[in-house]
Amino acid sequence: LRWTGKLRNELINGGLSPWRLRIIDDYLDAHAAKATLPELAQQCQLSVRQLSRAFRLSRGCSIGAYIGQYRMKEARRRLAASLPVKEVARHVGFNSTSNFSASFRRVTGETPRESVLRTIQ
């Protein structure tokens, strides 16, 4: 009885259900480089607008920002595993190493090379 009351409150607040959040995370695990908002909305069986609004309520950021953070987290993990920067850039959805490096630095405050060196020390 208490559980359904909690669930009802979550739905009234407009956030995404836990199973939809899991769908998003699972999809990003499998398709981080090419995940798009329309694809995620289709996976969740929602419109793009519904997904965007509910996601912001659930996670406190836009889904675009979340995808970007997810990609940089994945990039850090791969860089720590000593994979080449070019391969990491391609895996997380960047066509050029320079664009990846600039984006990585903007998000993390360090270059991919600095990140690798820091993890080695």
PDB file of N, CA and C in Angstrom, residues 3-101:
ATOM      1  N   TRP A   3       3.904   1.464  -1.050  1.00  0.00           N
ATOM      2  CA  TRP A   3       4.650   1.507  -2.308  1.00  0.00           C
ATOM      3  C   TRP A   3       3.836   2.159  -3.417  1.00  0.00           C
ATOM      4  N   THR A   4       2.567   1.814  -3.533  1.00  0.00           N
ATOM      5  CA  THR A   4       1.747   2.404  -4.590  1.00  0.00           C
ATOM      6  C   THR A   4       1.547   3.889  -4.354  1.00  0.00           C
ATOM      7  N   GLY A   5       1.496   4.291  -3.096  1.00  0.00           N
ATOM      8  CA  GLY A   5       1.387   5.720  -2.803  1.00  0.00           C
ATOM      9  C   GLY A   5       2.613   6.470  -3.272  1.00  0.00           C
ATOM     10  N   LYS A   6       3.786   5.853  -3.070  1.00  0.00           N
ATOM     11  CA  LYS A   6       5.034   6.463  -3.541  1.00  0.00           C
ATOM     12  C   LYS A   6       5.037   6.565  -5.048  1.00  0.00           C
ATOM     13  N   LEU A   7       4.637   5.491  -5.697  1.00  0.00           N
ATOM     14  CA  LEU A   7       4.606   5.463  -7.148  1.00  0.00           C
ATOM     15  C   LEU A   7       3.657   6.538  -7.679  1.00  0.00           C
ATOM     16  N   ARG A   8       2.504   6.650  -7.066  1.00  0.00           N
ATOM     17  CA  ARG A   8       1.521   7.639  -7.494  1.00  0.00           C
ATOM     18  C   ARG A   8       2.118   9.052  -7.391  1.00  0.00           C
ATOM     19  N   ASN A   9       2.851   9.342  -6.301  1.00  0.00           N
ATOM     20  CA  ASN A   9       3.473  10.652  -6.136  1.00  0.00           C
ATOM     21  C   ASN A   9       4.510  10.921  -7.225  1.00  0.00           C
ATOM     22  N   GLU A  10       5.295   9.884  -7.579  1.00  0.00           N
ATOM     23  CA  GLU A  10       6.289  10.067  -8.637  1.00  0.00           C
ATOM     24  C   GLU A  10       5.617  10.395  -9.957  1.00  0.00           C
ATOM     25  N   LEU A  11       4.523   9.706 -10.252  1.00  0.00           N
ATOM     26  CA  LEU A  11       3.838   9.946 -11.513  1.00  0.00           C
ATOM     27  C   LEU A  11       3.187  11.329 -11.535  1.00  0.00           C
ATOM     28  N   ILE A  12       2.656  11.782 -10.412  1.00  0.00           N
ATOM     29  CA  ILE A  12       2.046  13.103 -10.344  1.00  0.00           C
ATOM     30  C   ILE A  12       3.106  14.177 -10.570  1.00  0.00           C
ATOM     31  N   ASN A  13       4.319  13.948 -10.050  1.00  0.00           N
ATOM     32  CA  ASN A  13       5.381  14.919 -10.217  1.00  0.00           C
ATOM     33  C   ASN A  13       5.888  14.983 -11.653  1.00  0.00           C
ATOM     34  N   GLY A  14       5.567  14.007 -12.475  1.00  0.00           N
ATOM     35  CA  GLY A  14       5.902  14.068 -13.887  1.00  0.00           C
ATOM     36  C   GLY A  14       7.228  13.475 -14.284  1.00  0.00           C
ATOM     37  N   GLY A  15       7.944  12.859 -13.375  1.00  0.00           N
ATOM     38  CA  GLY A  15       9.211  12.243 -13.719  1.00  0.00           C
ATOM     39  C   GLY A  15       9.018  10.919 -14.443  1.00  0.00           C
ATOM     40  N   LEU A  16      10.125  10.377 -14.922  1.00  0.00           N
ATOM     41  CA  LEU A  16      10.081   9.089 -15.602  1.00  0.00           C
ATOM     42  C   LEU A  16      10.047   7.948 -14.598  1.00  0.00           C
ATOM     43  N   SER A  17       9.409   6.879 -14.974  1.00  0.00           N
ATOM     44  CA  SER A  17       9.385   5.688 -14.125  1.00  0.00           C
ATOM     45  C   SER A  17      10.774   5.049 -14.132  1.00  0.00           C
ATOM     46  N   PRO A  18      11.098   4.301 -13.083  1.00  0.00           N
ATOM     47  CA  PRO A  18      12.411   3.660 -13.019  1.00  0.00           C
ATOM     48  C   PRO A  18      12.708   2.755 -14.211  1.00  0.00           C
ATOM     49  N   TRP A  19      11.703   2.074 -14.748  1.00  0.00           N
ATOM     50  CA  TRP A  19      11.960   1.183 -15.883  1.00  0.00           C
ATOM     51  C   TRP A  19      12.327   1.979 -17.132  1.00  0.00           C
ATOM     52  N   ARG A  20      11.770   3.169 -17.289  1.00  0.00           N
ATOM     53  CA  ARG A  20      12.139   3.993 -18.441  1.00  0.00           C
ATOM     54  C   ARG A  20      13.556   4.555 -18.275  1.00  0.00           C
ATOM     55  N   LEU A  21      13.921   4.923 -17.063  1.00  0.00           N
ATOM     56  CA  LEU A  21      15.288   5.387 -16.810  1.00  0.00           C
ATOM     57  C   LEU A  21      16.289   4.268 -17.094  1.00  0.00           C
ATOM     58  N   ARG A  22      15.913   3.027 -16.747  1.00  0.00           N
ATOM     59  CA  ARG A  22      16.782   1.877 -17.046  1.00  0.00           C
ATOM     60  C   ARG A  22      16.911   1.665 -18.546  1.00  0.00           C
ATOM     61  N   ILE A  23      15.828   1.833 -19.272  1.00  0.00           N
ATOM     62  CA  ILE A  23      15.862   1.698 -20.732  1.00  0.00           C
ATOM     63  C   ILE A  23      16.856   2.697 -21.308  1.00  0.00           C
ATOM     64  N   ILE A  24      16.815   3.930 -20.835  1.00  0.00           N
ATOM     65  CA  ILE A  24      17.727   4.965 -21.323  1.00  0.00           C
ATOM     66  C   ILE A  24      19.172   4.582 -21.025  1.00  0.00           C
ATOM     67  N   ASP A  25      19.456   4.187 -19.804  1.00  0.00           N
ATOM     68  CA  ASP A  25      20.826   3.820 -19.435  1.00  0.00           C
ATOM     69  C   ASP A  25      21.308   2.601 -20.224  1.00  0.00           C
ATOM     70  N   ASP A  26      20.449   1.606 -20.396  1.00  0.00           N
ATOM     71  CA  ASP A  26      20.825   0.419 -21.171  1.00  0.00           C
ATOM     72  C   ASP A  26      21.085   0.772 -22.630  1.00  0.00           C
ATOM     73  N   TYR A  27      20.254   1.641 -23.180  1.00  0.00           N
ATOM     74  CA  TYR A  27      20.439   2.050 -24.574  1.00  0.00           C
ATOM     75  C   TYR A  27      21.755   2.817 -24.728  1.00  0.00           C
ATOM     76  N   LEU A  28      22.060   3.684 -23.774  1.00  0.00           N
ATOM     77  CA  LEU A  28      23.323   4.414 -23.835  1.00  0.00           C
ATOM     78  C   LEU A  28      24.518   3.468 -23.691  1.00  0.00           C
ATOM     79  N   ASP A  29      24.398   2.448 -22.862  1.00  0.00           N
ATOM     80  CA  ASP A  29      25.474   1.460 -22.742  1.00  0.00           C
ATOM     81  C   ASP A  29      25.776   0.816 -24.093  1.00  0.00           C
ATOM     82  N   ALA A  30      24.736   0.509 -24.834  1.00  0.00           N
ATOM     83  CA  ALA A  30      24.898  -0.191 -26.109  1.00  0.00           C
ATOM     84  C   ALA A  30      25.171   0.737 -27.288  1.00  0.00           C
ATOM     85  N   HIS A  31      24.685   1.976 -27.223  1.00  0.00           N
ATOM     86  CA  HIS A  31      24.748   2.870 -28.389  1.00  0.00           C
ATOM     87  C   HIS A  31      25.201   4.279 -28.031  1.00  0.00           C
ATOM     88  N   ALA A  32      26.182   4.420 -27.165  1.00  0.00           N
ATOM     89  CA  ALA A  32      26.585   5.742 -26.677  1.00  0.00           C
ATOM     90  C   ALA A  32      26.965   6.688 -27.806  1.00  0.00           C
ATOM     91  N   ALA A  33      27.632   6.191 -28.822  1.00  0.00           N
ATOM     92  CA  ALA A  33      28.135   7.056 -29.886  1.00  0.00           C
ATOM     93  C   ALA A  33      27.033   7.633 -30.761  1.00  0.00           C
ATOM     94  N   LYS A  34      25.945   6.901 -30.911  1.00  0.00           N
ATOM     95  CA  LYS A  34      24.934   7.368 -31.856  1.00  0.00           C
ATOM     96  C   LYS A  34      23.547   7.553 -31.266  1.00  0.00           C
ATOM     97  N   ALA A  35      23.453   7.584 -29.967  1.00  0.00           N
ATOM     98  CA  ALA A  35      22.155   7.772 -29.323  1.00  0.00           C
ATOM     99  C   ALA A  35      21.608   9.158 -29.617  1.00  0.00           C
ATOM    100  N   THR A  36      20.370   9.219 -30.038  1.00  0.00           N
ATOM    101  CA  THR A  36      19.718  10.499 -30.303  1.00  0.00           C
ATOM    102  C   THR A  36      18.440  10.587 -29.477  1.00  0.00           C
ATOM    103  N   LEU A  37      17.980  11.787 -29.298  1.00  0.00           N
ATOM    104  CA  LEU A  37      16.758  12.009 -28.541  1.00  0.00           C
ATOM    105  C   LEU A  37      15.557  11.289 -29.157  1.00  0.00           C
ATOM    106  N   PRO A  38      15.341  11.371 -30.474  1.00  0.00           N
ATOM    107  CA  PRO A  38      14.202  10.637 -31.050  1.00  0.00           C
ATOM    108  C   PRO A  38      14.297   9.115 -30.837  1.00  0.00           C
ATOM    109  N   GLU A  39      15.512   8.552 -30.905  1.00  0.00           N
ATOM    110  CA  GLU A  39      15.671   7.117 -30.663  1.00  0.00           C
ATOM    111  C   GLU A  39      15.328   6.763 -29.220  1.00  0.00           C
ATOM    112  N   LEU A  40      15.810   7.581 -28.281  1.00  0.00           N
ATOM    113  CA  LEU A  40      15.514   7.330 -26.873  1.00  0.00           C
ATOM    114  C   LEU A  40      14.022   7.455 -26.596  1.00  0.00           C
ATOM    115  N   ALA A  41      13.383   8.441 -27.208  1.00  0.00           N
ATOM    116  CA  ALA A  41      11.939   8.617 -27.032  1.00  0.00           C
ATOM    117  C   ALA A  41      11.189   7.394 -27.568  1.00  0.00           C
ATOM    118  N   GLN A  42      11.631   6.885 -28.710  1.00  0.00           N
ATOM    119  CA  GLN A  42      11.003   5.698 -29.278  1.00  0.00           C
ATOM    120  C   GLN A  42      11.185   4.490 -28.354  1.00  0.00           C
ATOM    121  N   GLN A  43      12.385   4.331 -27.805  1.00  0.00           N
ATOM    122  CA  GLN A  43      12.648   3.228 -26.884  1.00  0.00           C
ATOM    123  C   GLN A  43      11.753   3.298 -25.653  1.00  0.00           C
ATOM    124  N   CYS A  44      11.483   4.515 -25.188  1.00  0.00           N
ATOM    125  CA  CYS A  44      10.649   4.718 -23.993  1.00  0.00           C
ATOM    126  C   CYS A  44       9.164   4.809 -24.309  1.00  0.00           C
ATOM    127  N   GLN A  45       8.823   4.765 -25.593  1.00  0.00           N
ATOM    128  CA  GLN A  45       7.441   4.880 -26.045  1.00  0.00           C
ATOM    129  C   GLN A  45       6.795   6.191 -25.601  1.00  0.00           C
ATOM    130  N   LEU A  46       7.563   7.270 -25.766  1.00  0.00           N
ATOM    131  CA  LEU A  46       7.096   8.612 -25.437  1.00  0.00           C
ATOM    132  C   LEU A  46       7.418   9.539 -26.598  1.00  0.00           C
ATOM    133  N   SER A  47       6.778  10.690 -26.617  1.00  0.00           N
ATOM    134  CA  SER A  47       7.174  11.699 -27.591  1.00  0.00           C
ATOM    135  C   SER A  47       8.469  12.348 -27.113  1.00  0.00           C
ATOM    136  N   VAL A  48       9.152  13.007 -28.020  1.00  0.00           N
ATOM    137  CA  VAL A  48      10.403  13.686 -27.670  1.00  0.00           C
ATOM    138  C   VAL A  48      10.135  14.715 -26.579  1.00  0.00           C
ATOM    139  N   ARG A  49       9.056  15.466 -26.708  1.00  0.00           N
ATOM    140  CA  ARG A  49       8.725  16.484 -25.712  1.00  0.00           C
ATOM    141  C   ARG A  49       8.449  15.868 -24.342  1.00  0.00           C
ATOM    142  N   GLN A  50       7.645  14.789 -24.316  1.00  0.00           N
ATOM    143  CA  GLN A  50       7.350  14.129 -23.037  1.00  0.00           C
ATOM    144  C   GLN A  50       8.626  13.620 -22.384  1.00  0.00           C
ATOM    145  N   LEU A  51       9.482  12.981 -23.188  1.00  0.00           N
ATOM    146  CA  LEU A  51      10.730  12.444 -22.646  1.00  0.00           C
ATOM    147  C   LEU A  51      11.607  13.562 -22.104  1.00  0.00           C
ATOM    148  N   SER A  52      11.739  14.637 -22.850  1.00  0.00           N
ATOM    149  CA  SER A  52      12.597  15.746 -22.428  1.00  0.00           C
ATOM    150  C   SER A  52      12.131  16.344 -21.107  1.00  0.00           C
ATOM    151  N   ARG A  53      10.851  16.601 -21.002  1.00  0.00           N
ATOM    152  CA  ARG A  53      10.321  17.218 -19.780  1.00  0.00           C
ATOM    153  C   ARG A  53      10.417  16.282 -18.579  1.00  0.00           C
ATOM    154  N   ALA A  54      10.030  15.031 -18.777  1.00  0.00           N
ATOM    155  CA  ALA A  54      10.046  14.075 -17.668  1.00  0.00           C
ATOM    156  C   ALA A  54      11.478  13.737 -17.250  1.00  0.00           C
ATOM    157  N   PHE A  55      12.387  13.669 -18.213  1.00  0.00           N
ATOM    158  CA  PHE A  55      13.770  13.355 -17.884  1.00  0.00           C
ATOM    159  C   PHE A  55      14.378  14.453 -17.027  1.00  0.00           C
ATOM    160  N   ARG A  56      14.119  15.699 -17.397  1.00  0.00           N
ATOM    161  CA  ARG A  56      14.646  16.825 -16.609  1.00  0.00           C
ATOM    162  C   ARG A  56      14.134  16.772 -15.162  1.00  0.00           C
ATOM    163  N   LEU A  57      12.880  16.402 -14.986  1.00  0.00           N
ATOM    164  CA  LEU A  57      12.332  16.277 -13.631  1.00  0.00           C
ATOM    165  C   LEU A  57      12.975  15.119 -12.867  1.00  0.00           C
ATOM    166  N   SER A  58      13.264  14.037 -13.570  1.00  0.00           N
ATOM    167  CA  SER A  58      13.826  12.844 -12.923  1.00  0.00           C
ATOM    168  C   SER A  58      15.299  12.983 -12.581  1.00  0.00           C
ATOM    169  N   ARG A  59      16.083  13.537 -13.496  1.00  0.00           N
ATOM    170  CA  ARG A  59      17.527  13.557 -13.312  1.00  0.00           C
ATOM    171  C   ARG A  59      18.105  14.949 -13.062  1.00  0.00           C
ATOM    172  N   GLY A  60      17.289  15.977 -13.178  1.00  0.00           N
ATOM    173  CA  GLY A  60      17.755  17.319 -12.859  1.00  0.00           C
ATOM    174  C   GLY A  60      18.610  17.981 -13.921  1.00  0.00           C
ATOM    175  N   CYS A  61      18.654  17.399 -15.113  1.00  0.00           N
ATOM    176  CA  CYS A  61      19.391  18.010 -16.228  1.00  0.00           C
ATOM    177  C   CYS A  61      18.700  17.618 -17.520  1.00  0.00           C
ATOM    178  N   SER A  62      19.081  18.264 -18.601  1.00  0.00           N
ATOM    179  CA  SER A  62      18.489  17.904 -19.888  1.00  0.00           C
ATOM    180  C   SER A  62      19.027  16.552 -20.329  1.00  0.00           C
ATOM    181  N   ILE A  63      18.287  15.898 -21.186  1.00  0.00           N
ATOM    182  CA  ILE A  63      18.742  14.594 -21.650  1.00  0.00           C
ATOM    183  C   ILE A  63      19.985  14.744 -22.533  1.00  0.00           C
ATOM    184  N   GLY A  64      20.090  15.856 -23.240  1.00  0.00           N
ATOM    185  CA  GLY A  64      21.292  16.113 -24.043  1.00  0.00           C
ATOM    186  C   GLY A  64      22.531  16.245 -23.169  1.00  0.00           C
ATOM    187  N   ALA A  65      22.400  16.961 -22.060  1.00  0.00           N
ATOM    188  CA  ALA A  65      23.523  17.099 -21.126  1.00  0.00           C
ATOM    189  C   ALA A  65      23.873  15.750 -20.511  1.00  0.00           C
ATOM    190  N   TYR A  66      22.857  14.956 -20.206  1.00  0.00           N
ATOM    191  CA  TYR A  66      23.083  13.631 -19.628  1.00  0.00           C
ATOM    192  C   TYR A  66      23.840  12.732 -20.608  1.00  0.00           C
ATOM    193  N   ILE A  67      23.452  12.767 -21.876  1.00  0.00           N
ATOM    194  CA  ILE A  67      24.140  11.970 -22.896  1.00  0.00           C
ATOM    195  C   ILE A  67      25.592  12.425 -23.003  1.00  0.00           C
ATOM    196  N   GLY A  68      25.821  13.733 -22.996  1.00  0.00           N
ATOM    197  CA  GLY A  68      27.188  14.258 -23.050  1.00  0.00           C
ATOM    198  C   GLY A  68      28.020  13.810 -21.863  1.00  0.00           C
ATOM    199  N   GLN A  69      27.436  13.880 -20.665  1.00  0.00           N
ATOM    200  CA  GLN A  69      28.138  13.425 -19.458  1.00  0.00           C
ATOM    201  C   GLN A  69      28.425  11.933 -19.537  1.00  0.00           C
ATOM    202  N   TYR A  70      27.463  11.183 -20.020  1.00  0.00           N
ATOM    203  CA  TYR A  70      27.635   9.738 -20.151  1.00  0.00           C
ATOM    204  C   TYR A  70      28.795   9.430 -21.106  1.00  0.00           C
ATOM    205  N   ARG A  71      28.831  10.119 -22.237  1.00  0.00           N
ATOM    206  CA  ARG A  71      29.897   9.889 -23.217  1.00  0.00           C
ATOM    207  C   ARG A  71      31.268  10.226 -22.640  1.00  0.00           C
ATOM    208  N   MET A  72      31.362  11.302 -21.878  1.00  0.00           N
ATOM    209  CA  MET A  72      32.656  11.672 -21.296  1.00  0.00           C
ATOM    210  C   MET A  72      33.069  10.684 -20.197  1.00  0.00           C
ATOM    211  N   LYS A  73      32.102  10.169 -19.453  1.00  0.00           N
ATOM    212  CA  LYS A  73      32.409   9.154 -18.446  1.00  0.00           C
ATOM    213  C   LYS A  73      32.945   7.891 -19.128  1.00  0.00           C
ATOM    214  N   GLU A  74      32.306   7.514 -20.220  1.00  0.00           N
ATOM    215  CA  GLU A  74      32.751   6.351 -20.993  1.00  0.00           C
ATOM    216  C   GLU A  74      34.130   6.613 -21.604  1.00  0.00           C
ATOM    217  N   ALA A  75      34.359   7.819 -22.075  1.00  0.00           N
ATOM    218  CA  ALA A  75      35.667   8.177 -22.636  1.00  0.00           C
ATOM    219  C   ALA A  75      36.752   8.073 -21.569  1.00  0.00           C
ATOM    220  N   ARG A  76      36.481   8.586 -20.384  1.00  0.00           N
ATOM    221  CA  ARG A  76      37.464   8.486 -19.286  1.00  0.00           C
ATOM    222  C   ARG A  76      37.786   7.034 -18.957  1.00  0.00           C
ATOM    223  N   ARG A  77      36.759   6.207 -18.934  1.00  0.00           N
ATOM    224  CA  ARG A  77      36.956   4.791 -18.636  1.00  0.00           C
ATOM    225  C   ARG A  77      37.844   4.136 -19.692  1.00  0.00           C
ATOM    226  N   ARG A  78      37.598   4.440 -20.940  1.00  0.00           N
ATOM    227  CA  ARG A  78      38.384   3.852 -22.030  1.00  0.00           C
ATOM    228  C   ARG A  78      39.799   4.412 -22.059  1.00  0.00           C
ATOM    229  N   LEU A  79      39.945   5.690 -21.771  1.00  0.00           N
ATOM    230  CA  LEU A  79      41.290   6.270 -21.721  1.00  0.00           C
ATOM    231  C   LEU A  79      42.097   5.642 -20.588  1.00  0.00           C
ATOM    232  N   ALA A  80      41.453   5.396 -19.462  1.00  0.00           N
ATOM    233  CA  ALA A  80      42.135   4.766 -18.329  1.00  0.00           C
ATOM    234  C   ALA A  80      42.578   3.342 -18.670  1.00  0.00           C
ATOM    235  N   ALA A  81      41.882   2.710 -19.621  1.00  0.00           N
ATOM    236  CA  ALA A  81      42.242   1.360 -20.065  1.00  0.00           C
ATOM    237  C   ALA A  81      43.315   1.399 -21.149  1.00  0.00           C
ATOM    238  N   SER A  82      43.903   2.587 -21.361  1.00  0.00           N
ATOM    239  CA  SER A  82      45.003   2.792 -22.311  1.00  0.00           C
ATOM    240  C   SER A  82      44.624   2.578 -23.775  1.00  0.00           C
ATOM    241  N   LEU A  83      43.374   2.823 -24.109  1.00  0.00           N
ATOM    242  CA  LEU A  83      42.982   2.770 -25.515  1.00  0.00           C
ATOM    243  C   LEU A  83      43.424   4.052 -26.208  1.00  0.00           C
ATOM    244  N   PRO A  84      43.754   3.993 -27.497  1.00  0.00           N
ATOM    245  CA  PRO A  84      44.183   5.192 -28.220  1.00  0.00           C
ATOM    246  C   PRO A  84      43.086   6.258 -28.262  1.00  0.00           C
ATOM    247  N   VAL A  85      43.498   7.504 -28.181  1.00  0.00           N
ATOM    248  CA  VAL A  85      42.548   8.624 -28.156  1.00  0.00           C
ATOM    249  C   VAL A  85      41.651   8.602 -29.391  1.00  0.00           C
ATOM    250  N   LYS A  86      42.217   8.306 -30.535  1.00  0.00           N
ATOM    251  CA  LYS A  86      41.434   8.279 -31.777  1.00  0.00           C
ATOM    252  C   LYS A  86      40.316   7.235 -31.690  1.00  0.00           C
ATOM    253  N   GLU A  87      40.620   6.076 -31.142  1.00  0.00           N
ATOM    254  CA  GLU A  87      39.623   5.013 -30.992  1.00  0.00           C
ATOM    255  C   GLU A  87      38.547   5.406 -29.980  1.00  0.00           C
ATOM    256  N   VAL A  88      38.963   6.021 -28.886  1.00  0.00           N
ATOM    257  CA  VAL A  88      38.015   6.470 -27.862  1.00  0.00           C
ATOM    258  C   VAL A  88      37.088   7.532 -28.450  1.00  0.00           C
ATOM    259  N   ALA A  89      37.660   8.473 -29.180  1.00  0.00           N
ATOM    260  CA  ALA A  89      36.858   9.544 -29.795  1.00  0.00           C
ATOM    261  C   ALA A  89      35.790   8.952 -30.702  1.00  0.00           C
ATOM    262  N   ARG A  90      36.181   8.010 -31.538  1.00  0.00           N
ATOM    263  CA  ARG A  90      35.230   7.383 -32.461  1.00  0.00           C
ATOM    264  C   ARG A  90      34.153   6.618 -31.688  1.00  0.00           C
ATOM    265  N   HIS A  91      34.551   5.907 -30.646  1.00  0.00           N
ATOM    266  CA  HIS A  91      33.595   5.104 -29.889  1.00  0.00           C
ATOM    267  C   HIS A  91      32.515   5.963 -29.210  1.00  0.00           C
ATOM    268  N   VAL A  92      32.876   7.153 -28.746  1.00  0.00           N
ATOM    269  CA  VAL A  92      31.888   7.986 -28.048  1.00  0.00           C
ATOM    270  C   VAL A  92      31.208   8.992 -28.975  1.00  0.00           C
ATOM    271  N   GLY A  93      31.410   8.844 -30.293  1.00  0.00           N
ATOM    272  CA  GLY A  93      30.609   9.602 -31.245  1.00  0.00           C
ATOM    273  C   GLY A  93      31.240  10.824 -31.868  1.00  0.00           C
ATOM    274  N   PHE A  94      32.551  10.950 -31.818  1.00  0.00           N
ATOM    275  CA  PHE A  94      33.225  12.092 -32.432  1.00  0.00           C
ATOM    276  C   PHE A  94      33.927  11.648 -33.714  1.00  0.00           C
ATOM    277  N   ASN A  95      33.791  12.447 -34.767  1.00  0.00           N
ATOM    278  CA  ASN A  95      34.435  12.119 -36.037  1.00  0.00           C
ATOM    279  C   ASN A  95      35.886  12.549 -36.076  1.00  0.00           C
ATOM    280  N   SER A  96      36.245  13.520 -35.266  1.00  0.00           N
ATOM    281  CA  SER A  96      37.635  13.979 -35.264  1.00  0.00           C
ATOM    282  C   SER A  96      38.180  13.999 -33.839  1.00  0.00           C
ATOM    283  N   THR A  97      39.463  13.694 -33.755  1.00  0.00           N
ATOM    284  CA  THR A  97      40.137  13.672 -32.461  1.00  0.00           C
ATOM    285  C   THR A  97      40.199  15.070 -31.859  1.00  0.00           C
ATOM    286  N   SER A  98      40.368  16.077 -32.714  1.00  0.00           N
ATOM    287  CA  SER A  98      40.471  17.446 -32.188  1.00  0.00           C
ATOM    288  C   SER A  98      39.151  17.912 -31.577  1.00  0.00           C
ATOM    289  N   ASN A  99      38.030  17.578 -32.214  1.00  0.00           N
ATOM    290  CA  ASN A  99      36.725  17.935 -31.629  1.00  0.00           C
ATOM    291  C   ASN A  99      36.504  17.207 -30.309  1.00  0.00           C
ATOM    292  N   PHE A 100      36.886  15.931 -30.276  1.00  0.00           N
ATOM    293  CA  PHE A 100      36.768  15.162 -29.040  1.00  0.00           C
ATOM    294  C   PHE A 100      37.621  15.786 -27.935  1.00  0.00           C
ATOM    295  N   SER A 101      38.872  16.103 -28.262  1.00  0.00           N
ATOM    296  CA  SER A 101      39.782  16.671 -27.258  1.00  0.00           C
ATOM    297  C   SER A 101      39.248  17.988 -26.704  1.00  0.00           C
TER     298      SER A 101
END
